[in-house]
């Protein structure tokens, strides 16, 4: 049988279409409460429908992206790029439409008496901010941004292969110029105080540049002494147990078991292989976790998998009332990263989790891990050692990779760094913060794709996630004093329920600044994370 | 890393948007020829862009459907249905838009001097027919059709499980009533002569009911004597070699090798497991073939896989100039089925193909096939035996399953059959054509989903495909006299190239009636297929 959906001609019989009020045809009549209130069809209802469509298009696009990176036959790439662009374009047209603006205003009137944190008032508020932001950017600038990023990503891949920064420089200059023009569109918007604020806002809504600078500055000053102390200790932790020959089929078995043991809804996730691990939610009940397996290193099969599952657990915890709306998926990358890192580092590199995993590791990899002691594994999993490549960095020095990128981004946008001098500035910061020399730009300024994609302001959210996870962990251990014992027994739903009740259930209703207050009762605070790192490092390194 | 696409809020930075003329930004300037002609941007170009978007949406929907049936975690089903509906709705809105109508008319003026069979004239012609058809159906009727089909499919699944036709009857009545109203929308359209024509037209454009009745009547009268002769021969072909214990992993290995040997573009397909085998083209270079494996039967791993690959080879053969347009995917289900059946039955059940496959079958399934002779396998693969279930029928009696369904459809729509009497009418035709009694409705009138989905007029295209394949095979053996020897040597590209040159390259440019003339130089003709069946059956049954 040929699938009828794939036929591109006008087979009209089996294709649905929007009737004036299609929902009135449904037996499960969701209109009833509104009918009783005499409000049908309200602007709010119409807004909800339209936002659901926009959400569907975004999720469909996510599926196309997931498929491209995990399933698609390679010859499909060219047309797939067009398909993704079409979905993005149509979604964006709906997002900036006059009609959506009218519905938002109408729904705002209907909901003005509702509490700030009600689902409906939050929906209108979040939709309005998104609409306001999207409308500020002219279509031609957007098209240029997209095109320049696409060209720059290709140029970057070649430049990195040849370690040839000069070849990438014109593209970087173009990206920065366009991002400046993009930022200029937000003059007077919200509480923006810095030219860099609009860039940050795309990844961490409402976070200003001075705030982020303060947080990451404090973090830098908190962990540099720690790294110095580790260096001075002269200790060289033996992490050779994580390296060597790890059969790929056993790694896959392990990874699947690791996800299965995590508190994800049964029948709501799958695990696939890809080049660069990521997680994506096709819906809160359809989570796609990806990883890669390295024949000579077991760490990716454990901690990358737990990390991505942490993202998935967050999306999975959003309550059903918020599904198919802009409230269904947390828009703060910092909060998202807090969840992936909490599961990866606080749970997955903790002694109780590793103690529970140990017997299975020994079974699956008898040659490499059959005789290894828990303490050896625990120390290897938490080894601190400055290195060149961000994605391979340990949990402590990782933050310095982030901080130096953020500082360079600020220098680029405040004009104090000339882009031609960026490699020099990069190398000098790596020397200063990590104490190592950068041998070439491929292992230096060219290592990440973000700037090629025009994504300035993305990096700092990685470390912000660590900071938030540290704050959460303090609350969790206060409210669930036996959480470590639970983890050691493989009981992970207690932790999951705490996270659901305190964080996940809010979805995207609140700005990150409001959310952190709700969850921990105060603003962003670096201290817990720095203290926790000190404690763990002190334990590992006997300092 | 969390995939940015999955975030439903207004992350505007990395989302593309349509600029007034975005293609002008591209380096690979496809506008140049038009610029030189001083026509930029022509209505034709704009039409092409808009149709490409519509095509992208249809293909994206196909991917969601494929994913749902092969990859999706079960908990994703509820939201997936909404996502698919949204894509279908938006696609349909673009398809019936006034703007598309204006572009079609404008492009028609621009292309009126072009040859009928030029790509551009064909694009306008096909787009116009699709637009005209789609515009005739009011939105509320469409919504009702969709909703009724969805409810009926659920009711059908329950009714089949309980063999309870009465429970399904009201849904069938509703579907028929709505399809009558649907057909009424096409009063005076094209050359329609019968109320059933609009229903047929959705699957076999331009084919009228009297034409289909004549073709299938001739086919029925051609093969009934053949089946009678087989029965009279008293021969009972031993097909036990196809049944028994076939390890599933070896079946999967076999299926993968079978597809790999077929002349599909490398890196442009994948094979996955599903419940009901189907093929779908996410693009002509991204083909998804699916099958299921049955632990006690090897036939599905061979012939269902070849069948679906035949569909894929067709889509794969459409030339690149037609991609992302309504010309990219053949809209005649009869022609599509001609390709799947040609590969399945003429190639895959032929002696040369099986002779080549035999050694590998013996290797993979030594217990079942280690000692089996080629002749035994060949006869088993071509055994004729009337049976109750269409999808399990042999290649000859299969047509009678189709013909009886078509005759019942006509009776339903001309009013000569009361729906309440449908099981009786069904059972009596099965007795008449196949000589067997139907024990219950689950194995009778309730066995197929098509009518539950409102798809009246779909069935006859299955047999039409057989007829067309027979005509093609006569041409092929005349023009490639050694095609059987080529197949026996595993050289399948000769056949593929003939099909590409004579059929695939036309994509959806022509109506089936025009196409058959182009390919075989005459109209639909049942004789070749009936003769070929007689020859094969005579050989197998020594009659």
Coordinates of C-alpha atoms in Angstrom, one line a residue, chain A residues 1-19 22 25-27 53 55-67 69-76 78-80 82-83 86-95 130 133 139-140 142-147 151 179 182 202-203 265 267-270 277-283 285-288 307-308 311 315 320 323-326 328-333 336 450 458 462 508, chain B residues 1-19 22 25-27 53 55-67 69-76 78-80 82-83 86-95 130 133 139-140 142-147 151 179 182 202-203 265 267-270 277-283 285-288 307-308 311 315 320 323-326 328-333 336 450 458 462 508:
Chain A
X1 CA 0.0 0.0 0.0
X2 CA 1.3 3.4 -0.9
X3 CA 0.8 5.9 1.9
X4 CA -1.8 8.4 0.8
X5 CA -0.3 11.2 2.8
X6 CA 2.8 11.2 0.7
X7 CA 1.0 12.0 -2.5
X8 CA 1.5 15.7 -3.2
X9 CA -1.4 16.2 -5.6
X10 CA -4.8 17.4 -4.5
X11 CA -6.3 14.3 -2.9
X12 CA -9.0 16.2 -1.2
X13 CA -11.2 13.4 0.3
X14 CA -9.1 12.5 3.3
X15 CA -7.7 15.8 4.3
X16 CA -9.1 17.7 7.2
X17 CA -9.9 21.4 7.0
X18 CA -10.8 24.1 9.5
X19 CA -14.5 24.6 9.7
X22 CA -14.7 22.5 14.2
X25 CA -18.5 18.8 16.1
X26 CA -16.5 16.9 18.7
X27 CA -18.4 14.6 21.1
X53 CA -1.3 25.3 15.5
X55 CA 3.0 24.8 18.5
X56 CA 2.2 21.8 16.2
X57 CA 4.3 23.4 13.4
X58 CA 7.2 23.9 15.8
X59 CA 7.0 20.3 17.0
X60 CA 6.6 18.9 13.5
X61 CA 9.8 20.9 12.6
X62 CA 11.5 19.3 15.6
X63 CA 10.6 15.9 14.3
X64 CA 12.0 16.7 10.9
X65 CA 15.2 17.8 12.7
X66 CA 15.4 14.7 14.8
X67 CA 14.7 12.5 11.8
X69 CA 20.0 13.6 12.6
X70 CA 19.0 10.0 13.5
X71 CA 17.1 8.3 10.7
X72 CA 17.2 10.1 7.4
X73 CA 18.9 8.4 4.4
X74 CA 21.7 10.8 3.5
X75 CA 20.4 11.6 0.0
X76 CA 17.4 13.2 1.7
X78 CA 18.8 18.7 0.3
X79 CA 15.0 18.5 0.2
X80 CA 14.8 18.2 4.0
X82 CA 13.7 23.1 2.2
X83 CA 11.0 21.2 4.2
X86 CA 9.0 25.9 4.9
X87 CA 7.7 24.8 8.3
X88 CA 9.7 27.5 10.1
X89 CA 8.5 30.1 7.7
X90 CA 4.8 29.3 7.9
X91 CA 5.1 29.0 11.7
X92 CA 6.7 32.4 11.8
X93 CA 4.1 34.0 9.6
X94 CA 1.4 32.8 11.9
X95 CA 3.4 34.0 14.9
X130 CA 6.6 36.5 21.9
X133 CA 9.5 40.4 20.0
X139 CA 11.4 40.1 7.4
X140 CA 14.4 41.0 5.2
X142 CA 15.5 37.7 9.4
X143 CA 16.0 36.3 6.0
X144 CA 19.6 37.7 6.0
X145 CA 20.3 36.2 9.4
X146 CA 19.1 32.8 8.3
X147 CA 21.1 32.9 5.1
X151 CA 26.6 30.0 4.8
X179 CA 23.2 40.5 15.1
X182 CA 18.9 42.5 15.1
X202 CA 16.5 34.8 23.0
X203 CA 17.9 32.1 25.2
X265 CA 7.0 8.0 31.6
X267 CA 6.2 4.4 26.5
X268 CA 7.0 8.1 26.1
X269 CA 10.6 8.1 25.0
X270 CA 13.1 6.5 22.6
X277 CA 23.9 14.1 21.4
X278 CA 20.7 16.1 21.9
X279 CA 17.2 15.7 23.3
X280 CA 14.0 17.0 21.7
X281 CA 10.3 16.8 22.7
X282 CA 7.9 16.0 19.8
X283 CA 5.4 16.4 22.6
X285 CA 4.8 12.4 25.9
X286 CA 7.0 11.8 22.9
X287 CA 10.6 12.4 23.9
X288 CA 13.6 11.7 21.7
X307 CA 22.2 14.5 30.6
X308 CA 19.8 14.3 27.6
X311 CA 16.1 17.5 29.5
X315 CA 9.5 18.3 29.2
X320 CA -1.4 18.3 30.3
X323 CA 0.3 21.0 26.1
X324 CA 0.2 22.3 22.6
X325 CA 0.7 25.9 23.9
X326 CA 3.7 28.2 24.3
X328 CA 4.4 23.6 27.2
X329 CA 8.1 23.9 26.7
X330 CA 10.4 25.8 29.1
X331 CA 12.0 28.7 27.1
X332 CA 14.8 29.4 29.5
X333 CA 17.9 27.4 28.4
X336 CA 16.6 23.5 30.9
X450 CA 27.4 28.5 18.0
X458 CA 23.7 31.0 24.1
X462 CA 25.2 26.4 30.1
X508 CA 6.9 28.1 30.5
Chain B
X1 CA 22.2 20.1 24.2
X2 CA 18.5 20.7 24.0
X3 CA 17.3 21.0 20.4
X4 CA 16.3 24.6 19.9
X5 CA 13.6 23.7 17.3
X6 CA 11.6 21.9 19.9
X7 CA 11.1 25.0 22.0
X8 CA 7.7 26.3 21.3
X9 CA 8.1 29.9 22.4
X10 CA 9.1 32.7 20.2
X11 CA 12.8 32.1 19.7
X12 CA 13.1 34.4 16.8
X13 CA 16.8 34.5 16.0
X14 CA 17.2 31.2 14.2
X15 CA 13.9 31.0 12.4
X16 CA 13.6 31.7 8.7
X17 CA 10.9 33.9 7.3
X18 CA 9.8 34.7 3.8
X19 CA 11.3 37.9 2.5
X22 CA 14.1 35.5 -0.6
X25 CA 19.6 36.3 -1.7
X26 CA 20.8 33.0 -2.9
X27 CA 24.1 32.6 -4.5
X53 CA 5.5 25.0 0.2
X55 CA 4.4 20.0 -1.3
X56 CA 6.7 20.4 1.7
X57 CA 3.8 20.4 4.1
X58 CA 2.4 17.2 2.5
X59 CA 5.8 15.5 2.8
X60 CA 6.2 16.7 6.4
X61 CA 2.9 15.2 7.1
X62 CA 4.0 12.0 5.5
X63 CA 7.0 11.9 7.7
X64 CA 4.8 12.4 10.8
X65 CA 2.7 9.4 9.6
X66 CA 5.7 7.2 8.9
X67 CA 7.2 8.1 12.3
X69 CA 3.8 3.9 12.4
X70 CA 7.4 2.9 12.8
X71 CA 9.2 5.0 15.5
X72 CA 6.9 6.9 17.8
X73 CA 6.7 6.0 21.4
X74 CA 3.0 4.9 22.0
X75 CA 2.3 7.7 24.5
X76 CA 2.8 10.2 21.6
X78 CA -2.8 11.7 21.0
X79 CA -0.8 14.8 20.3
X80 CA 0.5 13.3 17.0
X82 CA -3.4 16.9 16.3
X83 CA 0.0 17.7 14.7
X86 CA -2.7 20.9 11.7
X87 CA -0.3 20.2 8.9
X88 CA -3.2 18.8 6.7
X89 CA -5.3 21.8 7.5
X90 CA -2.7 24.4 6.8
X91 CA -1.7 22.6 3.6
X92 CA -5.4 22.6 2.5
X93 CA -5.9 26.3 3.3
X94 CA -2.9 27.1 1.0
X95 CA -4.3 24.8 -1.6
X130 CA -6.3 20.3 -8.0
X133 CA -11.4 20.2 -7.3
X139 CA -15.2 23.5 4.5
X140 CA -17.9 22.2 6.8
X142 CA -14.8 18.4 4.7
X143 CA -14.7 18.7 8.4
X144 CA -17.6 16.3 8.7
X145 CA -16.0 13.8 6.4
X146 CA -12.8 13.9 8.4
X147 CA -14.6 13.5 11.7
X151 CA -15.0 7.9 14.4
X179 CA -19.6 10.8 0.3
X182 CA -19.1 15.1 -1.5
X202 CA -9.6 11.0 -6.0
X203 CA -7.6 7.8 -6.5
X265 CA 19.5 4.9 -5.3
X267 CA 21.6 6.2 0.5
X268 CA 18.1 7.2 -0.5
X269 CA 16.0 4.6 1.4
X270 CA 15.5 2.8 4.7
X277 CA 3.4 -2.6 5.3
X278 CA 3.5 0.6 3.3
X279 CA 5.9 2.8 1.4
X280 CA 6.1 6.6 1.6
X281 CA 8.4 9.1 -0.1
X282 CA 9.5 12.0 2.1
X283 CA 11.2 13.1 -1.0
X285 CA 15.6 10.7 -2.6
X286 CA 14.2 9.8 0.9
X287 CA 12.2 6.7 0.6
X288 CA 10.7 4.8 3.6
X307 CA 6.2 -4.7 -3.4
X308 CA 6.8 -1.7 -1.3
X311 CA 6.5 1.9 -5.0
X315 CA 9.1 7.8 -6.7
X320 CA 14.8 16.4 -10.2
X323 CA 10.8 17.7 -7.2
X324 CA 8.8 19.8 -4.6
X325 CA 6.0 20.2 -7.0
X326 CA 2.7 18.5 -7.6
X328 CA 6.8 15.0 -8.2
X329 CA 4.6 12.2 -7.0
X330 CA 2.4 10.1 -9.3
X331 CA -1.3 10.7 -8.3
X332 CA -2.7 7.6 -10.0
X333 CA -2.9 4.8 -7.5
X336 CA 1.6 3.3 -8.5
X450 CA -11.1 1.4 3.5
X458 CA -9.8 3.1 -3.8
X462 CA -5.3 -2.3 -7.0
X508 CA 2.5 13.4 -12.3

